[in-house]
Amino acid sequence: VWQAGEVRCAELIEAPGAMCWNQLASRNIEASKRFYGSVFGWVGATTPYETSSYTAFRLHGAEVAGMVEMDRSWPRDLPSHWMTYFGVDDCDAVADLAVDLGGAVAVEPFDMPQVGRTAVLGDPHGAVFSILAVTPERASSVARAEPAVVVDDQPHALDGELFPFSRVEATRRGR
């Protein structure tokens, strides 16, 4: 967890390249609901989704994160984990650009009904993240959150090219 102090949270939302969603992939959704409910006060509402289930976490009535159940279709050796999503206008084009810049596509772009088009990418240094082009109907309801990720301050191949902001701009804003 992160305590802001004088530093503000994410300042850019609803723009390509901005963080747009956080989602937990969990093998034990009931235990995860109890844990995050106790830590953050989140309330989880679980509904069936394709071959497993999806939980919407809410705080004070607003969605703050999601959780997908890791059913038998997930690799057994893959642990439960959080995934950060960055908003994009064109999921396929950004996935192609990431590869051109030395990154990788871990999960090819695919459509999520009633949500949008998504893919799982990796940067040239091994960090994994997702991209999401939301449907216009969903765009207004997706909660924005800032993940707790610490990176070094060295320039990287993807800075300013894959997303329209740079590490220098983030540092100037107090990050």
PDB file of C-alpha atoms in Angstrom:
ATOM      1  CA  VAL A   1       0.000   0.000   0.000  1.00  0.00           C
ATOM      2  CA  TRP A   2       1.038   3.577  -0.557  1.00  0.00           C
ATOM      3  CA  GLN A   3       0.339   6.619   1.580  1.00  0.00           C
ATOM      4  CA  ALA A   4       0.333   9.738  -0.554  1.00  0.00           C
ATOM      5  CA  GLY A   5       1.471  12.404   1.873  1.00  0.00           C
ATOM      6  CA  GLU A   6       1.996  15.494  -0.278  1.00  0.00           C
ATOM      7  CA  VAL A   7       2.120  13.533  -3.563  1.00  0.00           C
ATOM      8  CA  ARG A   8      -1.110  13.316  -5.543  1.00  0.00           C
ATOM      9  CA  CYS A   9      -2.391  10.156  -7.169  1.00  0.00           C
ATOM     10  CA  ALA A  10      -2.781   9.691 -10.911  1.00  0.00           C
ATOM     11  CA  GLU A  11      -3.417  13.045 -12.529  1.00  0.00           C
ATOM     12  CA  LEU A  12      -4.187  11.894 -16.045  1.00  0.00           C
ATOM     13  CA  ILE A  13      -7.304   9.821 -16.661  1.00  0.00           C
ATOM     14  CA  GLU A  14      -9.489   8.977 -19.614  1.00  0.00           C
ATOM     15  CA  ALA A  15      -6.627   9.452 -22.082  1.00  0.00           C
ATOM     16  CA  PRO A  16      -4.630   6.984 -24.178  1.00  0.00           C
ATOM     17  CA  GLY A  17      -1.636   5.838 -22.156  1.00  0.00           C
ATOM     18  CA  ALA A  18      -3.211   6.527 -18.771  1.00  0.00           C
ATOM     19  CA  MET A  19      -3.837   3.732 -16.296  1.00  0.00           C
ATOM     20  CA  CYS A  20      -7.472   2.718 -16.565  1.00  0.00           C
ATOM     21  CA  TRP A  21      -8.011  -0.451 -14.543  1.00  0.00           C
ATOM     22  CA  ASN A  22      -6.507  -2.872 -12.032  1.00  0.00           C
ATOM     23  CA  GLN A  23      -7.590  -6.473 -11.852  1.00  0.00           C
ATOM     24  CA  LEU A  24      -6.684  -9.316  -9.534  1.00  0.00           C
ATOM     25  CA  ALA A  25      -6.431 -12.826 -10.928  1.00  0.00           C
ATOM     26  CA  SER A  26      -7.085 -15.141  -7.969  1.00  0.00           C
ATOM     27  CA  ARG A  27      -7.352 -18.880  -7.426  1.00  0.00           C
ATOM     28  CA  ASN A  28      -9.389 -18.326  -4.245  1.00  0.00           C
ATOM     29  CA  ILE A  29     -11.913 -15.541  -4.794  1.00  0.00           C
ATOM     30  CA  GLU A  30     -13.675 -15.883  -1.445  1.00  0.00           C
ATOM     31  CA  ALA A  31     -10.399 -15.575   0.489  1.00  0.00           C
ATOM     32  CA  SER A  32      -9.380 -12.636  -1.717  1.00  0.00           C
ATOM     33  CA  LYS A  33     -12.714 -10.880  -1.100  1.00  0.00           C
ATOM     34  CA  ARG A  34     -12.239 -11.274   2.646  1.00  0.00           C
ATOM     35  CA  PHE A  35      -8.626 -10.056   2.515  1.00  0.00           C
ATOM     36  CA  TYR A  36      -9.222  -6.923   0.401  1.00  0.00           C
ATOM     37  CA  GLY A  37     -12.448  -6.226   2.235  1.00  0.00           C
ATOM     38  CA  SER A  38     -10.529  -6.203   5.523  1.00  0.00           C
ATOM     39  CA  VAL A  39      -7.544  -4.215   4.200  1.00  0.00           C
ATOM     40  CA  PHE A  40      -9.344  -1.570   2.111  1.00  0.00           C
ATOM     41  CA  GLY A  41     -13.027  -1.849   2.980  1.00  0.00           C
ATOM     42  CA  TRP A  42     -13.843  -3.123  -0.511  1.00  0.00           C
ATOM     43  CA  VAL A  43     -17.095  -4.983  -1.103  1.00  0.00           C
ATOM     44  CA  GLY A  44     -16.940  -7.657  -3.787  1.00  0.00           C
ATOM     45  CA  ALA A  45     -19.924  -8.681  -5.911  1.00  0.00           C
ATOM     46  CA  THR A  46     -19.256 -11.887  -7.863  1.00  0.00           C
ATOM     47  CA  THR A  47     -21.085 -12.956 -11.017  1.00  0.00           C
ATOM     48  CA  PRO A  48     -20.503 -15.804 -13.501  1.00  0.00           C
ATOM     49  CA  TYR A  49     -18.229 -14.839 -16.407  1.00  0.00           C
ATOM     50  CA  GLU A  50     -17.532 -17.221 -19.291  1.00  0.00           C
ATOM     51  CA  THR A  51     -16.013 -20.386 -17.716  1.00  0.00           C
ATOM     52  CA  SER A  52     -15.274 -18.832 -14.296  1.00  0.00           C
ATOM     53  CA  SER A  53     -16.450 -15.740 -12.418  1.00  0.00           C
ATOM     54  CA  TYR A  54     -15.773 -12.024 -12.153  1.00  0.00           C
ATOM     55  CA  THR A  55     -15.871  -9.900  -9.025  1.00  0.00           C
ATOM     56  CA  ALA A  56     -16.378  -6.150  -9.076  1.00  0.00           C
ATOM     57  CA  PHE A  57     -14.767  -4.530  -6.030  1.00  0.00           C
ATOM     58  CA  ARG A  58     -16.547  -1.384  -4.846  1.00  0.00           C
ATOM     59  CA  LEU A  59     -15.652   1.275  -2.321  1.00  0.00           C
ATOM     60  CA  HIS A  60     -18.334   3.777  -1.266  1.00  0.00           C
ATOM     61  CA  GLY A  61     -20.469   2.495  -4.160  1.00  0.00           C
ATOM     62  CA  ALA A  62     -17.855   3.084  -6.892  1.00  0.00           C
ATOM     63  CA  GLU A  63     -15.983   0.335  -8.714  1.00  0.00           C
ATOM     64  CA  VAL A  64     -12.285   0.468  -7.818  1.00  0.00           C
ATOM     65  CA  ALA A  65     -10.931  -2.831  -9.146  1.00  0.00           C
ATOM     66  CA  GLY A  66     -11.916  -6.195 -10.481  1.00  0.00           C
ATOM     67  CA  MET A  67     -11.064  -9.819  -9.865  1.00  0.00           C
ATOM     68  CA  VAL A  68     -11.192 -12.758 -12.222  1.00  0.00           C
ATOM     69  CA  GLU A  69     -11.234 -16.324 -10.950  1.00  0.00           C
ATOM     70  CA  MET A  70      -8.284 -18.375 -12.189  1.00  0.00           C
ATOM     71  CA  ASP A  71     -10.050 -21.544 -13.299  1.00  0.00           C
ATOM     72  CA  ARG A  72      -8.553 -24.684 -14.878  1.00  0.00           C
ATOM     73  CA  SER A  73      -7.848 -22.839 -18.126  1.00  0.00           C
ATOM     74  CA  TRP A  74      -5.031 -20.858 -16.430  1.00  0.00           C
ATOM     75  CA  PRO A  75      -1.534 -22.398 -16.251  1.00  0.00           C
ATOM     76  CA  ARG A  76      -1.108 -24.244 -12.927  1.00  0.00           C
ATOM     77  CA  ASP A  77       2.257 -22.619 -12.198  1.00  0.00           C
ATOM     78  CA  LEU A  78       0.938 -19.070 -12.655  1.00  0.00           C
ATOM     79  CA  PRO A  79       0.367 -17.517  -9.214  1.00  0.00           C
ATOM     80  CA  SER A  80      -2.423 -15.134  -8.292  1.00  0.00           C
ATOM     81  CA  HIS A  81      -1.422 -11.619  -9.347  1.00  0.00           C
ATOM     82  CA  TRP A  82      -2.547  -8.058 -10.000  1.00  0.00           C
ATOM     83  CA  MET A  83      -2.660  -6.743 -13.573  1.00  0.00           C
ATOM     84  CA  THR A  84      -2.551  -3.050 -14.451  1.00  0.00           C
ATOM     85  CA  TYR A  85      -4.338  -1.906 -17.603  1.00  0.00           C
ATOM     86  CA  PHE A  86      -3.441   1.149 -19.681  1.00  0.00           C
ATOM     87  CA  GLY A  87      -6.099   2.700 -21.896  1.00  0.00           C
ATOM     88  CA  VAL A  88      -5.467   2.806 -25.649  1.00  0.00           C
ATOM     89  CA  ASP A  89      -7.479   3.793 -28.702  1.00  0.00           C
ATOM     90  CA  ASP A  90      -6.373   0.829 -30.863  1.00  0.00           C
ATOM     91  CA  CYS A  91      -5.375  -2.348 -29.028  1.00  0.00           C
ATOM     92  CA  ASP A  92      -3.969  -4.146 -32.081  1.00  0.00           C
ATOM     93  CA  ALA A  93      -1.871  -1.185 -33.232  1.00  0.00           C
ATOM     94  CA  VAL A  94      -0.375  -0.660 -29.762  1.00  0.00           C
ATOM     95  CA  ALA A  95       0.424  -4.385 -29.439  1.00  0.00           C
ATOM     96  CA  ASP A  96       2.226  -4.246 -32.808  1.00  0.00           C
ATOM     97  CA  LEU A  97       4.094  -1.102 -31.754  1.00  0.00           C
ATOM     98  CA  ALA A  98       5.216  -2.717 -28.499  1.00  0.00           C
ATOM     99  CA  VAL A  99       6.763  -5.588 -30.476  1.00  0.00           C
ATOM    100  CA  ASP A 100       8.437  -3.134 -32.873  1.00  0.00           C
ATOM    101  CA  LEU A 101       9.983  -1.390 -29.846  1.00  0.00           C
ATOM    102  CA  GLY A 102      11.428  -4.593 -28.365  1.00  0.00           C
ATOM    103  CA  GLY A 103       8.501  -5.631 -26.198  1.00  0.00           C
ATOM    104  CA  ALA A 104       6.447  -8.804 -26.452  1.00  0.00           C
ATOM    105  CA  VAL A 105       2.841  -9.888 -26.723  1.00  0.00           C
ATOM    106  CA  ALA A 106       2.075 -12.442 -23.992  1.00  0.00           C
ATOM    107  CA  VAL A 107      -1.650 -12.699 -24.853  1.00  0.00           C
ATOM    108  CA  GLU A 108      -2.773 -11.634 -28.326  1.00  0.00           C
ATOM    109  CA  PRO A 109      -5.470  -8.957 -28.569  1.00  0.00           C
ATOM    110  CA  PHE A 110      -8.969 -10.308 -27.966  1.00  0.00           C
ATOM    111  CA  ASP A 111     -12.469  -8.968 -27.383  1.00  0.00           C
ATOM    112  CA  MET A 112     -14.023  -8.964 -23.914  1.00  0.00           C
ATOM    113  CA  PRO A 113     -17.817  -8.762 -24.259  1.00  0.00           C
ATOM    114  CA  GLN A 114     -19.278  -5.486 -22.954  1.00  0.00           C
ATOM    115  CA  VAL A 115     -15.793  -4.200 -22.021  1.00  0.00           C
ATOM    116  CA  GLY A 116     -13.571  -3.756 -25.069  1.00  0.00           C
ATOM    117  CA  ARG A 117     -10.459  -5.167 -26.706  1.00  0.00           C
ATOM    118  CA  THR A 118      -7.439  -6.105 -24.581  1.00  0.00           C
ATOM    119  CA  ALA A 119      -4.002  -7.727 -24.758  1.00  0.00           C
ATOM    120  CA  VAL A 120      -1.234  -8.613 -22.314  1.00  0.00           C
ATOM    121  CA  LEU A 121       2.171  -7.160 -23.198  1.00  0.00           C
ATOM    122  CA  GLY A 122       5.676  -7.217 -21.800  1.00  0.00           C
ATOM    123  CA  ASP A 123       8.228  -4.439 -22.003  1.00  0.00           C
ATOM    124  CA  PRO A 124      11.836  -5.155 -23.076  1.00  0.00           C
ATOM    125  CA  HIS A 125      12.842  -5.511 -19.405  1.00  0.00           C
ATOM    126  CA  GLY A 126      10.246  -8.090 -18.349  1.00  0.00           C
ATOM    127  CA  ALA A 127       7.497  -5.941 -16.815  1.00  0.00           C
ATOM    128  CA  VAL A 128       4.053  -7.283 -17.745  1.00  0.00           C
ATOM    129  CA  PHE A 129       1.010  -5.053 -18.256  1.00  0.00           C
ATOM    130  CA  SER A 130      -2.242  -5.020 -20.184  1.00  0.00           C
ATOM    131  CA  ILE A 131      -3.760  -2.576 -22.630  1.00  0.00           C
ATOM    132  CA  LEU A 132      -7.464  -1.944 -23.036  1.00  0.00           C
ATOM    133  CA  ALA A 133      -9.496  -0.180 -25.700  1.00  0.00           C
ATOM    134  CA  VAL A 134     -12.865   0.122 -23.978  1.00  0.00           C
ATOM    135  CA  THR A 135     -16.187   0.244 -25.756  1.00  0.00           C
ATOM    136  CA  PRO A 136     -17.776   3.706 -25.751  1.00  0.00           C
ATOM    137  CA  GLU A 137     -20.530   2.414 -23.448  1.00  0.00           C
ATOM    138  CA  ARG A 138     -18.004   1.141 -20.901  1.00  0.00           C
ATOM    139  CA  ALA A 139     -15.625   4.113 -21.108  1.00  0.00           C
ATOM    140  CA  SER A 140     -17.607   6.254 -18.712  1.00  0.00           C
ATOM    141  CA  SER A 141     -17.870   3.539 -16.039  1.00  0.00           C
ATOM    142  CA  VAL A 142     -14.261   2.255 -15.814  1.00  0.00           C
ATOM    143  CA  ALA A 143     -12.661   3.324 -12.519  1.00  0.00           C
ATOM    144  CA  ARG A 144      -9.204   4.808 -12.593  1.00  0.00           C
ATOM    145  CA  ALA A 145      -6.526   3.723 -10.123  1.00  0.00           C
ATOM    146  CA  GLU A 146      -2.776   4.073  -9.719  1.00  0.00           C
ATOM    147  CA  PRO A 147      -0.808   0.874  -9.110  1.00  0.00           C
ATOM    148  CA  ALA A 148       2.056   0.668  -6.654  1.00  0.00           C
ATOM    149  CA  VAL A 149       4.902  -0.041  -9.094  1.00  0.00           C
ATOM    150  CA  VAL A 150       8.473   1.026  -8.531  1.00  0.00           C
ATOM    151  CA  VAL A 151      10.745   1.356 -11.554  1.00  0.00           C
ATOM    152  CA  ASP A 152      14.281   2.559 -11.989  1.00  0.00           C
ATOM    153  CA  ASP A 153      14.966   6.016 -13.383  1.00  0.00           C
ATOM    154  CA  GLN A 154      16.899   4.843 -16.458  1.00  0.00           C
ATOM    155  CA  PRO A 155      15.556   5.654 -19.938  1.00  0.00           C
ATOM    156  CA  HIS A 156      13.812   2.740 -21.629  1.00  0.00           C
ATOM    157  CA  ALA A 157      13.011   1.955 -25.237  1.00  0.00           C
ATOM    158  CA  LEU A 158       9.262   2.351 -24.749  1.00  0.00           C
ATOM    159  CA  ASP A 159       9.311   5.720 -22.940  1.00  0.00           C
ATOM    160  CA  GLY A 160       7.294   8.283 -24.863  1.00  0.00           C
ATOM    161  CA  GLU A 161       6.784   6.026 -27.869  1.00  0.00           C
ATOM    162  CA  LEU A 162       4.257   3.401 -26.829  1.00  0.00           C
ATOM    163  CA  PHE A 163       2.347   5.849 -24.640  1.00  0.00           C
ATOM    164  CA  PRO A 164       2.228   9.629 -25.095  1.00  0.00           C
ATOM    165  CA  PHE A 165       4.012  10.503 -21.843  1.00  0.00           C
ATOM    166  CA  SER A 166       7.518  10.038 -20.504  1.00  0.00           C
ATOM    167  CA  ARG A 167       9.213   9.134 -17.242  1.00  0.00           C
ATOM    168  CA  VAL A 168      10.624  12.690 -17.113  1.00  0.00           C
ATOM    169  CA  GLU A 169       7.117  14.198 -17.193  1.00  0.00           C
ATOM    170  CA  ALA A 170       6.005  11.822 -14.420  1.00  0.00           C
ATOM    171  CA  THR A 171       9.016  12.799 -12.306  1.00  0.00           C
ATOM    172  CA  ARG A 172       8.266  16.489 -12.742  1.00  0.00           C
ATOM    173  CA  ARG A 173       4.746  15.881 -11.426  1.00  0.00           C
ATOM    174  CA  GLY A 174       6.157  14.547  -8.161  1.00  0.00           C
ATOM    175  CA  ARG A 175       6.520  10.823  -8.886  1.00  0.00           C
TER     176      ARG A 175
END
